[in-house]
mmCIF file with all atom_site columns, C-alpha atoms and ligand atoms in Angstrom:
data_model
loop_
_atom_site.group_PDB
_atom_site.id
_atom_site.type_symbol
_atom_site.label_atom_id
_atom_site.label_alt_id
_atom_site.label_comp_id
_atom_site.label_asym_id
_atom_site.label_entity_id
_atom_site.label_seq_id
_atom_site.pdbx_PDB_ins_code
_atom_site.Cartn_x
_atom_site.Cartn_y
_atom_site.Cartn_z
_atom_site.occupancy
_atom_site.B_iso_or_equiv
_atom_site.pdbx_formal_charge
_atom_site.auth_seq_id
_atom_site.auth_comp_id
_atom_site.auth_asym_id
_atom_site.auth_atom_id
_atom_site.pdbx_PDB_model_num
ATOM   1   C  CA  . MET A 1 1   ? 0.087   11.914  1.170   1.00 84.00 ? 6   MET A CA  1
ATOM   2   C  CA  . SER A 1 2   ? -3.006  9.722   0.976   1.00 91.00 ? 7   SER A CA  1
ATOM   3   C  CA  . LYS A 1 3   ? -5.136  10.255  -2.084  1.00 95.00 ? 8   LYS A CA  1
ATOM   4   C  CA  . ILE A 1 4   ? -8.908  10.041  -1.822  1.00 97.00 ? 9   ILE A CA  1
ATOM   5   C  CA  . LEU A 1 5   ? -11.596 9.835   -4.483  1.00 98.00 ? 10  LEU A CA  1
ATOM   6   C  CA  . ILE A 1 6   ? -15.065 11.184  -3.736  1.00 98.00 ? 11  ILE A CA  1
ATOM   7   C  CA  . ILE A 1 7   ? -17.811 9.903   -6.030  1.00 98.00 ? 12  ILE A CA  1
ATOM   8   C  CA  . GLU A 1 8   ? -20.778 12.170  -5.352  1.00 97.00 ? 13  GLU A CA  1
ATOM   9   C  CA  . ASP A 1 9   ? -23.231 13.921  -7.669  1.00 96.00 ? 14  ASP A CA  1
ATOM   10  C  CA  . GLU A 1 10  ? -24.319 16.609  -5.206  1.00 95.00 ? 15  GLU A CA  1
ATOM   11  C  CA  . GLU A 1 11  ? -21.666 19.222  -5.767  1.00 96.00 ? 16  GLU A CA  1
ATOM   12  C  CA  . ALA A 1 12  ? -22.194 21.104  -2.502  1.00 94.00 ? 17  ALA A CA  1
ATOM   13  C  CA  . ILE A 1 13  ? -21.702 17.933  -0.458  1.00 93.00 ? 18  ILE A CA  1
ATOM   14  C  CA  . ALA A 1 14  ? -18.733 16.745  -2.493  1.00 96.00 ? 19  ALA A CA  1
ATOM   15  C  CA  . ASP A 1 15  ? -17.031 20.125  -2.243  1.00 96.00 ? 20  ASP A CA  1
ATOM   16  C  CA  . LEU A 1 16  ? -17.593 20.314  1.508   1.00 94.00 ? 21  LEU A CA  1
ATOM   17  C  CA  . GLU A 1 17  ? -16.154 16.829  2.033   1.00 95.00 ? 22  GLU A CA  1
ATOM   18  C  CA  . LYS A 1 18  ? -13.195 17.760  -0.137  1.00 96.00 ? 23  LYS A CA  1
ATOM   19  C  CA  . ASP A 1 19  ? -12.510 20.941  1.852   1.00 95.00 ? 24  ASP A CA  1
ATOM   20  C  CA  . TYR A 1 20  ? -12.484 19.130  5.180   1.00 94.00 ? 25  TYR A CA  1
ATOM   21  C  CA  . LEU A 1 21  ? -10.353 16.261  3.955   1.00 96.00 ? 26  LEU A CA  1
ATOM   22  C  CA  . GLU A 1 22  ? -7.873  18.670  2.407   1.00 96.00 ? 27  GLU A CA  1
ATOM   23  C  CA  . LEU A 1 23  ? -7.666  20.591  5.670   1.00 94.00 ? 28  LEU A CA  1
ATOM   24  C  CA  . SER A 1 24  ? -6.745  17.284  7.294   1.00 93.00 ? 29  SER A CA  1
ATOM   25  C  CA  . GLY A 1 25  ? -3.882  16.868  4.853   1.00 93.00 ? 30  GLY A CA  1
ATOM   26  C  CA  . PHE A 1 26  ? -5.386  14.552  2.246   1.00 95.00 ? 31  PHE A CA  1
ATOM   27  C  CA  . GLU A 1 27  ? -5.187  14.904  -1.495  1.00 96.00 ? 32  GLU A CA  1
ATOM   28  C  CA  . VAL A 1 28  ? -8.753  14.763  -2.809  1.00 97.00 ? 33  VAL A CA  1
ATOM   29  C  CA  . GLU A 1 29  ? -10.352 14.340  -6.199  1.00 97.00 ? 34  GLU A CA  1
ATOM   30  C  CA  . ILE A 1 30  ? -14.051 14.366  -7.058  1.00 98.00 ? 35  ILE A CA  1
ATOM   31  C  CA  . ALA A 1 31  ? -16.023 12.491  -9.672  1.00 97.00 ? 36  ALA A CA  1
ATOM   32  C  CA  . TYR A 1 32  ? -19.492 14.043  -9.989  1.00 96.00 ? 37  TYR A CA  1
ATOM   33  C  CA  . GLN A 1 33  ? -20.798 11.237  -12.183 1.00 95.00 ? 38  GLN A CA  1
ATOM   34  C  CA  . GLY A 1 34  ? -21.083 7.522   -11.663 1.00 95.00 ? 39  GLY A CA  1
ATOM   35  C  CA  . ASN A 1 35  ? -19.437 6.468   -14.921 1.00 96.00 ? 40  ASN A CA  1
ATOM   36  C  CA  . ASP A 1 36  ? -16.520 8.770   -14.399 1.00 96.00 ? 41  ASP A CA  1
ATOM   37  C  CA  . GLY A 1 37  ? -16.146 7.640   -10.787 1.00 97.00 ? 42  GLY A CA  1
ATOM   38  C  CA  . LEU A 1 38  ? -16.194 3.979   -11.717 1.00 96.00 ? 43  LEU A CA  1
ATOM   39  C  CA  . LYS A 1 39  ? -13.632 4.455   -14.462 1.00 96.00 ? 44  LYS A CA  1
ATOM   40  C  CA  . ARG A 1 40  ? -11.279 6.421   -12.249 1.00 96.00 ? 45  ARG A CA  1
ATOM   41  C  CA  . GLY A 1 41  ? -11.735 4.086   -9.295  1.00 96.00 ? 46  GLY A CA  1
ATOM   42  C  CA  . LEU A 1 42  ? -10.708 1.183   -11.501 1.00 94.00 ? 47  LEU A CA  1
ATOM   43  C  CA  . GLU A 1 43  ? -7.935  2.801   -13.494 1.00 93.00 ? 48  GLU A CA  1
ATOM   44  C  CA  . GLU A 1 44  ? -6.301  5.207   -11.071 1.00 94.00 ? 49  GLU A CA  1
ATOM   45  C  CA  . GLU A 1 45  ? -4.700  4.551   -7.712  1.00 92.00 ? 50  GLU A CA  1
ATOM   46  C  CA  . PHE A 1 46  ? -6.490  5.915   -4.672  1.00 95.00 ? 51  PHE A CA  1
ATOM   47  C  CA  . ASP A 1 47  ? -5.899  5.091   -1.025  1.00 93.00 ? 52  ASP A CA  1
ATOM   48  C  CA  . LEU A 1 48  ? -9.606  5.308   -0.212  1.00 96.00 ? 53  LEU A CA  1
ATOM   49  C  CA  . ILE A 1 49  ? -12.900 5.927   -1.994  1.00 97.00 ? 54  ILE A CA  1
ATOM   50  C  CA  . ILE A 1 50  ? -15.960 7.720   -0.598  1.00 97.00 ? 55  ILE A CA  1
ATOM   51  C  CA  . LEU A 1 51  ? -18.886 6.493   -2.630  1.00 96.00 ? 56  LEU A CA  1
ATOM   52  C  CA  . ASP A 1 52  ? -22.400 7.920   -2.715  1.00 95.00 ? 57  ASP A CA  1
ATOM   53  C  CA  . LEU A 1 53  ? -25.116 5.361   -3.308  1.00 92.00 ? 58  LEU A CA  1
ATOM   54  C  CA  . MET A 1 54  ? -27.602 7.331   -5.405  1.00 91.00 ? 59  MET A CA  1
ATOM   55  C  CA  . LEU A 1 55  ? -25.909 8.504   -8.570  1.00 93.00 ? 60  LEU A CA  1
ATOM   56  C  CA  . PRO A 1 56  ? -27.166 9.071   -12.087 1.00 88.00 ? 61  PRO A CA  1
ATOM   57  C  CA  . GLU A 1 57  ? -26.084 6.501   -14.716 1.00 87.00 ? 62  GLU A CA  1
ATOM   58  C  CA  . VAL A 1 58  ? -24.301 3.868   -12.616 1.00 93.00 ? 63  VAL A CA  1
ATOM   59  C  CA  . ASP A 1 59  ? -25.294 3.639   -8.956  1.00 91.00 ? 64  ASP A CA  1
ATOM   60  C  CA  . GLY A 1 60  ? -23.080 3.088   -5.941  1.00 93.00 ? 65  GLY A CA  1
ATOM   61  C  CA  . PHE A 1 61  ? -24.008 -0.614  -5.651  1.00 90.00 ? 66  PHE A CA  1
ATOM   62  C  CA  . GLU A 1 62  ? -22.631 -1.335  -9.093  1.00 92.00 ? 67  GLU A CA  1
ATOM   63  C  CA  . ILE A 1 63  ? -19.565 0.846   -8.631  1.00 95.00 ? 68  ILE A CA  1
ATOM   64  C  CA  . CYS A 1 64  ? -18.716 -0.843  -5.332  1.00 93.00 ? 69  CYS A CA  1
ATOM   65  C  CA  . ARG A 1 65  ? -19.176 -4.297  -6.810  1.00 90.00 ? 70  ARG A CA  1
ATOM   66  C  CA  . GLN A 1 66  ? -16.992 -3.587  -9.837  1.00 92.00 ? 71  GLN A CA  1
ATOM   67  C  CA  . ILE A 1 67  ? -14.189 -1.904  -7.926  1.00 93.00 ? 72  ILE A CA  1
ATOM   68  C  CA  . ARG A 1 68  ? -14.156 -4.609  -5.241  1.00 89.00 ? 73  ARG A CA  1
ATOM   69  C  CA  . ASP A 1 69  ? -13.912 -7.239  -7.975  1.00 86.00 ? 74  ASP A CA  1
ATOM   70  C  CA  . LYS A 1 70  ? -10.554 -5.818  -8.967  1.00 86.00 ? 75  LYS A CA  1
ATOM   71  C  CA  . LYS A 1 71  ? -9.146  -3.932  -6.018  1.00 87.00 ? 76  LYS A CA  1
ATOM   72  C  CA  . ASN A 1 72  ? -8.778  -3.828  -2.236  1.00 84.00 ? 77  ASN A CA  1
ATOM   73  C  CA  . THR A 1 73  ? -9.052  -0.040  -1.952  1.00 89.00 ? 78  THR A CA  1
ATOM   74  C  CA  . PRO A 1 74  ? -11.070 0.819   1.197   1.00 91.00 ? 79  PRO A CA  1
ATOM   75  C  CA  . ILE A 1 75  ? -14.555 2.038   0.273   1.00 93.00 ? 80  ILE A CA  1
ATOM   76  C  CA  . ILE A 1 76  ? -16.826 4.095   2.531   1.00 93.00 ? 81  ILE A CA  1
ATOM   77  C  CA  . MET A 1 77  ? -20.389 4.079   1.206   1.00 92.00 ? 82  MET A CA  1
ATOM   78  C  CA  . VAL A 1 78  ? -22.651 7.007   1.868   1.00 92.00 ? 83  VAL A CA  1
ATOM   79  C  CA  . SER A 1 79  ? -26.427 7.206   1.611   1.00 91.00 ? 84  SER A CA  1
ATOM   80  C  CA  . ALA A 1 80  ? -29.210 9.552   2.642   1.00 86.00 ? 85  ALA A CA  1
ATOM   81  C  CA  . LYS A 1 81  ? -31.400 6.614   3.664   1.00 83.00 ? 86  LYS A CA  1
ATOM   82  C  CA  . LYS A 1 82  ? -30.819 4.359   6.640   1.00 78.00 ? 87  LYS A CA  1
ATOM   83  C  CA  . ASP A 1 83  ? -32.695 1.573   4.825   1.00 79.00 ? 88  ASP A CA  1
ATOM   84  C  CA  . ASP A 1 84  ? -30.183 1.692   2.014   1.00 79.00 ? 89  ASP A CA  1
ATOM   85  C  CA  . ILE A 1 85  ? -27.330 1.190   4.430   1.00 74.00 ? 90  ILE A CA  1
ATOM   86  C  CA  . ASP A 1 86  ? -29.002 -1.991  5.709   1.00 73.00 ? 91  ASP A CA  1
ATOM   87  C  CA  . LYS A 1 87  ? -29.472 -3.121  2.140   1.00 74.00 ? 92  LYS A CA  1
ATOM   88  C  CA  . ILE A 1 88  ? -25.825 -2.499  1.273   1.00 71.00 ? 93  ILE A CA  1
ATOM   89  C  CA  . ARG A 1 89  ? -24.699 -4.513  4.282   1.00 68.00 ? 94  ARG A CA  1
ATOM   90  C  CA  . GLY A 1 90  ? -27.060 -7.328  3.312   1.00 61.00 ? 95  GLY A CA  1
ATOM   91  C  CA  . LEU A 1 91  ? -25.705 -7.459  -0.225  1.00 70.00 ? 96  LEU A CA  1
ATOM   92  C  CA  . GLY A 1 92  ? -22.172 -8.029  1.012   1.00 72.00 ? 97  GLY A CA  1
ATOM   93  C  CA  . LEU A 1 93  ? -20.660 -5.860  -1.686  1.00 77.00 ? 98  LEU A CA  1
ATOM   94  C  CA  . GLY A 1 94  ? -17.429 -5.534  0.216   1.00 78.00 ? 99  GLY A CA  1
ATOM   95  C  CA  . ALA A 1 95  ? -17.671 -1.912  1.298   1.00 85.00 ? 100 ALA A CA  1
ATOM   96  C  CA  . ASP A 1 96  ? -15.544 -1.236  4.375   1.00 84.00 ? 101 ASP A CA  1
ATOM   97  C  CA  . ASP A 1 97  ? -17.865 1.225   6.065   1.00 86.00 ? 102 ASP A CA  1
ATOM   98  C  CA  . TYR A 1 98  ? -21.219 2.959   5.714   1.00 87.00 ? 103 TYR A CA  1
ATOM   99  C  CA  . MET A 1 99  ? -22.361 6.428   6.674   1.00 90.00 ? 104 MET A CA  1
ATOM   100 C  CA  . THR A 1 100 ? -25.838 7.950   6.652   1.00 89.00 ? 105 THR A CA  1
ATOM   101 C  CA  . LYS A 1 101 ? -26.222 11.527  5.429   1.00 88.00 ? 106 LYS A CA  1
ATOM   102 C  CA  . PRO A 1 102 ? -26.127 14.052  6.937   1.00 88.00 ? 107 PRO A CA  1
ATOM   103 C  CA  . PHE A 1 103 ? -22.943 13.419  8.866   1.00 88.00 ? 108 PHE A CA  1
ATOM   104 C  CA  . SER A 1 104 ? -20.488 15.842  10.339  1.00 89.00 ? 109 SER A CA  1
ATOM   105 C  CA  . PRO A 1 105 ? -17.333 16.472  8.330   1.00 88.00 ? 110 PRO A CA  1
ATOM   106 C  CA  . SER A 1 106 ? -15.228 15.667  11.390  1.00 89.00 ? 111 SER A CA  1
ATOM   107 C  CA  . GLU A 1 107 ? -16.874 12.247  11.631  1.00 90.00 ? 112 GLU A CA  1
ATOM   108 C  CA  . LEU A 1 108 ? -16.023 11.624  7.991   1.00 93.00 ? 113 LEU A CA  1
ATOM   109 C  CA  . VAL A 1 109 ? -12.399 12.639  8.553   1.00 93.00 ? 114 VAL A CA  1
ATOM   110 C  CA  . ALA A 1 110 ? -12.168 10.362  11.610  1.00 92.00 ? 115 ALA A CA  1
ATOM   111 C  CA  . ARG A 1 111 ? -13.517 7.387   9.676   1.00 92.00 ? 116 ARG A CA  1
ATOM   112 C  CA  . VAL A 1 112 ? -11.232 8.033   6.730   1.00 95.00 ? 117 VAL A CA  1
ATOM   113 C  CA  . LYS A 1 113 ? -8.220  8.107   9.049   1.00 92.00 ? 118 LYS A CA  1
ATOM   114 C  CA  . ALA A 1 114 ? -9.317  4.907   10.795  1.00 89.00 ? 119 ALA A CA  1
ATOM   115 C  CA  . HIS A 1 115 ? -9.715  3.035   7.513   1.00 89.00 ? 120 HIS A CA  1
ATOM   116 C  CA  . LEU A 1 116 ? -6.431  4.228   6.097   1.00 90.00 ? 121 LEU A CA  1
ATOM   117 C  CA  . ALA A 1 117 ? -4.671  3.090   9.280   1.00 86.00 ? 122 ALA A CA  1
ATOM   118 C  CA  . ARG A 1 118 ? -6.406  -0.272  9.167   1.00 82.00 ? 123 ARG A CA  1
ATOM   119 C  CA  . TYR A 1 119 ? -5.515  -0.758  5.500   1.00 81.00 ? 124 TYR A CA  1
ATOM   120 C  CA  . GLU A 1 120 ? -1.883  0.142   6.162   1.00 79.00 ? 125 GLU A CA  1
ATOM   121 C  CA  . ARG A 1 121 ? -1.768  -2.533  8.855   1.00 73.00 ? 126 ARG A CA  1
ATOM   122 C  CA  . LEU A 1 122 ? -3.416  -5.011  6.535   1.00 70.00 ? 127 LEU A CA  1
ATOM   123 C  CA  . ILE A 1 123 ? -0.834  -4.542  3.833   1.00 69.00 ? 128 ILE A CA  1
ATOM   124 C  CA  . GLY A 1 124 ? 1.982   -5.245  6.182   1.00 62.00 ? 129 GLY A CA  1
ATOM   125 C  CA  . SER A 1 125 ? 3.558   -2.222  7.747   1.00 52.00 ? 130 SER A CA  1
ATOM   126 C  CA  . GLY A 1 126 ? 2.190   -2.874  11.224  1.00 45.00 ? 131 GLY A CA  1
ATOM   127 C  CA  . MET A 1 127 ? 2.030   -6.650  11.165  1.00 47.00 ? 132 MET A CA  1
ATOM   128 C  CA  . PRO A 1 128 ? 3.788   -8.480  14.005  1.00 49.00 ? 133 PRO A CA  1
ATOM   129 C  CA  . GLU A 1 129 ? 7.271   -9.269  12.841  1.00 52.00 ? 134 GLU A CA  1
ATOM   130 C  CA  . ASN A 1 130 ? 8.365   -12.846 12.722  1.00 58.00 ? 135 ASN A CA  1
ATOM   131 C  CA  . ASP A 1 131 ? 11.951  -13.548 11.780  1.00 83.00 ? 136 ASP A CA  1
ATOM   132 C  CA  . ILE A 1 132 ? 11.357  -16.894 10.131  1.00 87.00 ? 137 ILE A CA  1
ATOM   133 C  CA  . ILE A 1 133 ? 8.567   -17.427 7.618   1.00 89.00 ? 138 ILE A CA  1
ATOM   134 C  CA  . GLU A 1 134 ? 7.850   -21.007 6.593   1.00 88.00 ? 139 GLU A CA  1
ATOM   135 C  CA  . ILE A 1 135 ? 5.243   -21.734 3.953   1.00 88.00 ? 140 ILE A CA  1
ATOM   136 C  CA  . ARG A 1 136 ? 5.171   -25.245 2.531   1.00 88.00 ? 141 ARG A CA  1
ATOM   137 C  CA  . GLY A 1 137 ? 8.686   -25.854 1.160   1.00 90.00 ? 142 GLY A CA  1
ATOM   138 C  CA  . ILE A 1 138 ? 9.837   -22.267 1.460   1.00 93.00 ? 143 ILE A CA  1
ATOM   139 C  CA  . LYS A 1 139 ? 11.745  -20.917 4.435   1.00 93.00 ? 144 LYS A CA  1
ATOM   140 C  CA  . ILE A 1 140 ? 12.680  -17.251 4.690   1.00 93.00 ? 145 ILE A CA  1
ATOM   141 C  CA  . ASP A 1 141 ? 15.004  -15.945 7.387   1.00 91.00 ? 146 ASP A CA  1
ATOM   142 C  CA  . LYS A 1 142 ? 14.264  -12.234 7.443   1.00 88.00 ? 147 LYS A CA  1
ATOM   143 C  CA  . THR A 1 143 ? 17.117  -11.258 9.730   1.00 83.00 ? 148 THR A CA  1
ATOM   144 C  CA  . ALA A 1 144 ? 19.790  -13.146 7.807   1.00 83.00 ? 149 ALA A CA  1
ATOM   145 C  CA  . ARG A 1 145 ? 18.008  -12.413 4.510   1.00 89.00 ? 150 ARG A CA  1
ATOM   146 C  CA  . ARG A 1 146 ? 18.370  -16.016 3.369   1.00 91.00 ? 151 ARG A CA  1
ATOM   147 C  CA  . VAL A 1 147 ? 15.885  -18.231 1.534   1.00 94.00 ? 152 VAL A CA  1
ATOM   148 C  CA  . TRP A 1 148 ? 15.654  -22.001 1.246   1.00 93.00 ? 153 TRP A CA  1
ATOM   149 C  CA  . VAL A 1 149 ? 13.454  -23.884 -1.187  1.00 94.00 ? 154 VAL A CA  1
ATOM   150 C  CA  . ASN A 1 150 ? 12.919  -27.509 -0.163  1.00 91.00 ? 155 ASN A CA  1
ATOM   151 C  CA  . GLY A 1 151 ? 16.066  -27.336 1.941   1.00 91.00 ? 156 GLY A CA  1
ATOM   152 C  CA  . GLU A 1 152 ? 18.241  -25.848 -0.787  1.00 92.00 ? 157 GLU A CA  1
ATOM   153 C  CA  . GLU A 1 153 ? 19.442  -22.294 -0.330  1.00 93.00 ? 158 GLU A CA  1
ATOM   154 C  CA  . LYS A 1 154 ? 18.734  -19.871 -3.183  1.00 94.00 ? 159 LYS A CA  1
ATOM   155 C  CA  . ASN A 1 155 ? 20.219  -16.452 -3.814  1.00 93.00 ? 160 ASN A CA  1
ATOM   156 C  CA  . PHE A 1 156 ? 17.981  -13.436 -4.186  1.00 93.00 ? 161 PHE A CA  1
ATOM   157 C  CA  . THR A 1 157 ? 18.750  -9.826  -4.995  1.00 91.00 ? 162 THR A CA  1
ATOM   158 C  CA  . THR A 1 158 ? 17.683  -7.234  -2.418  1.00 88.00 ? 163 THR A CA  1
ATOM   159 C  CA  . LYS A 1 159 ? 14.463  -6.291  -4.186  1.00 89.00 ? 164 LYS A CA  1
ATOM   160 C  CA  . GLU A 1 160 ? 13.598  -9.894  -5.059  1.00 94.00 ? 165 GLU A CA  1
ATOM   161 C  CA  . PHE A 1 161 ? 14.030  -10.774 -1.396  1.00 94.00 ? 166 PHE A CA  1
ATOM   162 C  CA  . ASP A 1 162 ? 11.931  -7.817  -0.235  1.00 93.00 ? 167 ASP A CA  1
ATOM   163 C  CA  . LEU A 1 163 ? 9.163   -8.604  -2.704  1.00 95.00 ? 168 LEU A CA  1
ATOM   164 C  CA  . LEU A 1 164 ? 9.062   -12.330 -1.904  1.00 96.00 ? 169 LEU A CA  1
ATOM   165 C  CA  . THR A 1 165 ? 9.091   -11.630 1.834   1.00 95.00 ? 170 THR A CA  1
ATOM   166 C  CA  . PHE A 1 166 ? 6.358   -9.024  1.592   1.00 94.00 ? 171 PHE A CA  1
ATOM   167 C  CA  . LEU A 1 167 ? 4.079   -11.355 -0.368  1.00 95.00 ? 172 LEU A CA  1
ATOM   168 C  CA  . ALA A 1 168 ? 4.844   -14.325 1.898   1.00 94.00 ? 173 ALA A CA  1
ATOM   169 C  CA  . GLN A 1 169 ? 4.049   -12.429 5.066   1.00 89.00 ? 174 GLN A CA  1
ATOM   170 C  CA  . ASN A 1 170 ? 0.711   -11.309 3.630   1.00 90.00 ? 175 ASN A CA  1
ATOM   171 C  CA  . PRO A 1 171 ? -0.456  -14.633 2.215   1.00 88.00 ? 176 PRO A CA  1
ATOM   172 C  CA  . ASN A 1 172 ? -3.662  -14.887 0.200   1.00 86.00 ? 177 ASN A CA  1
ATOM   173 C  CA  . HIS A 1 173 ? -3.900  -11.109 -0.061  1.00 89.00 ? 178 HIS A CA  1
ATOM   174 C  CA  . VAL A 1 174 ? -4.053  -9.860  -3.656  1.00 91.00 ? 179 VAL A CA  1
ATOM   175 C  CA  . PHE A 1 175 ? -1.797  -6.896  -4.357  1.00 93.00 ? 180 PHE A CA  1
ATOM   176 C  CA  . THR A 1 176 ? -1.849  -4.811  -7.517  1.00 91.00 ? 181 THR A CA  1
ATOM   177 C  CA  . LYS A 1 177 ? 1.444   -4.241  -9.292  1.00 90.00 ? 182 LYS A CA  1
ATOM   178 C  CA  . ASP A 1 178 ? 1.157   -0.619  -8.371  1.00 86.00 ? 183 ASP A CA  1
ATOM   179 C  CA  . GLU A 1 179 ? 0.783   -1.420  -4.657  1.00 88.00 ? 184 GLU A CA  1
ATOM   180 C  CA  . LEU A 1 180 ? 3.767   -3.733  -4.805  1.00 91.00 ? 185 LEU A CA  1
ATOM   181 C  CA  . PHE A 1 181 ? 5.841   -1.178  -6.647  1.00 88.00 ? 186 PHE A CA  1
ATOM   182 C  CA  . ARG A 1 182 ? 5.024   1.522   -4.123  1.00 84.00 ? 187 ARG A CA  1
ATOM   183 C  CA  . LYS A 1 183 ? 5.661   -0.821  -1.218  1.00 85.00 ? 188 LYS A CA  1
ATOM   184 C  CA  . ILE A 1 184 ? 8.962   -2.346  -2.322  1.00 88.00 ? 189 ILE A CA  1
ATOM   185 C  CA  . TRP A 1 185 ? 10.487  0.429   -4.339  1.00 82.00 ? 190 TRP A CA  1
ATOM   186 C  CA  . ASP A 1 186 ? 9.948   4.071   -3.531  1.00 66.00 ? 191 ASP A CA  1
ATOM   187 C  CA  . MET A 1 187 ? 6.630   5.257   -2.105  1.00 56.00 ? 192 MET A CA  1
ATOM   188 C  CA  . GLU A 1 188 ? 6.906   8.431   -4.168  1.00 52.00 ? 193 GLU A CA  1
ATOM   189 C  CA  . SER A 1 189 ? 8.080   6.849   -7.395  1.00 55.00 ? 194 SER A CA  1
ATOM   190 C  CA  . VAL A 1 190 ? 5.943   7.457   -10.402 1.00 55.00 ? 195 VAL A CA  1
ATOM   191 C  CA  . GLY A 1 191 ? 6.474   3.961   -11.339 1.00 58.00 ? 196 GLY A CA  1
ATOM   192 C  CA  . ASP A 1 192 ? 7.608   1.684   -13.941 1.00 75.00 ? 197 ASP A CA  1
ATOM   193 C  CA  . ILE A 1 193 ? 5.443   -1.114  -12.648 1.00 79.00 ? 198 ILE A CA  1
ATOM   194 C  CA  . ALA A 1 194 ? 6.838   -3.466  -15.307 1.00 86.00 ? 199 ALA A CA  1
ATOM   195 C  CA  . THR A 1 195 ? 9.698   -3.811  -12.825 1.00 88.00 ? 200 THR A CA  1
ATOM   196 C  CA  . VAL A 1 196 ? 7.321   -5.772  -10.606 1.00 92.00 ? 201 VAL A CA  1
ATOM   197 C  CA  . THR A 1 197 ? 6.538   -8.244  -13.392 1.00 92.00 ? 202 THR A CA  1
ATOM   198 C  CA  . VAL A 1 198 ? 10.230  -8.771  -14.081 1.00 92.00 ? 203 VAL A CA  1
ATOM   199 C  CA  . HIS A 1 199 ? 11.004  -9.422  -10.420 1.00 94.00 ? 204 HIS A CA  1
ATOM   200 C  CA  . ILE A 1 200 ? 8.091   -11.827 -10.021 1.00 96.00 ? 205 ILE A CA  1
ATOM   201 C  CA  . LYS A 1 201 ? 9.438   -13.779 -12.984 1.00 96.00 ? 206 LYS A CA  1
ATOM   202 C  CA  . LYS A 1 202 ? 12.929  -13.995 -11.438 1.00 96.00 ? 207 LYS A CA  1
ATOM   203 C  CA  . ILE A 1 203 ? 11.524  -15.076 -8.086  1.00 97.00 ? 208 ILE A CA  1
ATOM   204 C  CA  . ARG A 1 204 ? 9.413   -17.782 -9.726  1.00 97.00 ? 209 ARG A CA  1
ATOM   205 C  CA  . GLU A 1 205 ? 12.456  -19.152 -11.523 1.00 96.00 ? 210 GLU A CA  1
ATOM   206 C  CA  . LYS A 1 206 ? 14.014  -19.709 -8.095  1.00 95.00 ? 211 LYS A CA  1
ATOM   207 C  CA  . ILE A 1 207 ? 11.078  -21.020 -6.090  1.00 96.00 ? 212 ILE A CA  1
ATOM   208 C  CA  . GLU A 1 208 ? 8.725   -22.742 -8.502  1.00 94.00 ? 213 GLU A CA  1
ATOM   209 C  CA  . MET A 1 209 ? 9.076   -26.286 -9.830  1.00 92.00 ? 214 MET A CA  1
ATOM   210 C  CA  . ASN A 1 210 ? 7.225   -25.231 -12.984 1.00 92.00 ? 215 ASN A CA  1
ATOM   211 C  CA  . THR A 1 211 ? 7.054   -21.480 -13.647 1.00 91.00 ? 216 THR A CA  1
ATOM   212 C  CA  . ALA A 1 212 ? 4.153   -22.016 -16.063 1.00 91.00 ? 217 ALA A CA  1
ATOM   213 C  CA  . LYS A 1 213 ? 2.093   -23.409 -13.170 1.00 92.00 ? 218 LYS A CA  1
ATOM   214 C  CA  . PRO A 1 214 ? 3.183   -21.438 -10.121 1.00 94.00 ? 219 PRO A CA  1
ATOM   215 C  CA  . GLN A 1 215 ? 2.364   -23.053 -6.777  1.00 93.00 ? 220 GLN A CA  1
ATOM   216 C  CA  . TYR A 1 216 ? 3.370   -20.108 -4.641  1.00 95.00 ? 221 TYR A CA  1
ATOM   217 C  CA  . ILE A 1 217 ? 2.988   -16.727 -6.303  1.00 96.00 ? 222 ILE A CA  1
ATOM   218 C  CA  . GLU A 1 218 ? -0.228  -16.744 -8.255  1.00 94.00 ? 223 GLU A CA  1
ATOM   219 C  CA  . THR A 1 219 ? -1.150  -14.240 -10.974 1.00 93.00 ? 224 THR A CA  1
ATOM   220 C  CA  . ILE A 1 220 ? -4.630  -12.797 -10.615 1.00 90.00 ? 225 ILE A CA  1
ATOM   221 C  CA  . TRP A 1 221 ? -5.311  -11.663 -14.155 1.00 87.00 ? 226 TRP A CA  1
ATOM   222 C  CA  . GLY A 1 222 ? -6.052  -7.994  -14.521 1.00 85.00 ? 227 GLY A CA  1
ATOM   223 C  CA  . VAL A 1 223 ? -5.312  -7.373  -10.861 1.00 86.00 ? 228 VAL A CA  1
ATOM   224 C  CA  . GLY A 1 224 ? -1.927  -8.449  -9.591  1.00 92.00 ? 229 GLY A CA  1
ATOM   225 C  CA  . TYR A 1 225 ? -0.389  -11.193 -7.479  1.00 95.00 ? 230 TYR A CA  1
ATOM   226 C  CA  . ARG A 1 226 ? -0.879  -13.133 -4.310  1.00 94.00 ? 231 ARG A CA  1
ATOM   227 C  CA  . PHE A 1 227 ? 1.114   -15.650 -2.333  1.00 94.00 ? 232 PHE A CA  1
ATOM   228 C  CA  . LYS A 1 228 ? -1.040  -18.747 -1.966  1.00 90.00 ? 233 LYS A CA  1
ATOM   229 C  CA  . ILE A 1 229 ? -1.080  -20.707 1.249   1.00 82.00 ? 234 ILE A CA  1
HETATM 230 CA CA1 . LIG B 2 .   ? -26.476 11.334  -4.755  1.00 76.05 ? 4   LIG B CA1 1
#
């Protein structure tokens, strides 16, 4: 079930949005204050965030900027003023969509569904399948589940193979450890994401010339990993 965070100080609006999203099968949490919303958006895992612009303490601009700095979670920004929406677009804060209040709850639900579907595609599930992936010296045969590094075949465990392949077919995209854990292990697992770190280390030992200076799987400190092209 997709989990959504609403950051909105007007309780009546937040509660209404929550009701409609829950009726559509989403799990919804509300942060009524900017600071709380920012903290939870950064520290907890949500599939999408609905962010009001005008909030006491920290405003939506700042929250969007800080979350986007660290995470790829889709963000729909909401404002009562059309002018603000233009301003948000102009600032290039990385929000995925914008809505002007008042909007109909069904429109909100439709947009949420569209962004979740788009994000799912982005992180790989709907990408066109290609049996052979070749990036610089690495060749992955997905059907045969074999990997060559500079022409030399290397052996990978099932999960190492799945993780390497997933990263390689979504190059330059930064994934959090939590996203990787949910993707490669069990979607429902309440995870031991340290597993991800251990597997990345094993993969690097097989593909990197110098594991201290990885050329393929790069660590983005405080965020996660990406496969560099
Ligand atoms: Ca507000």
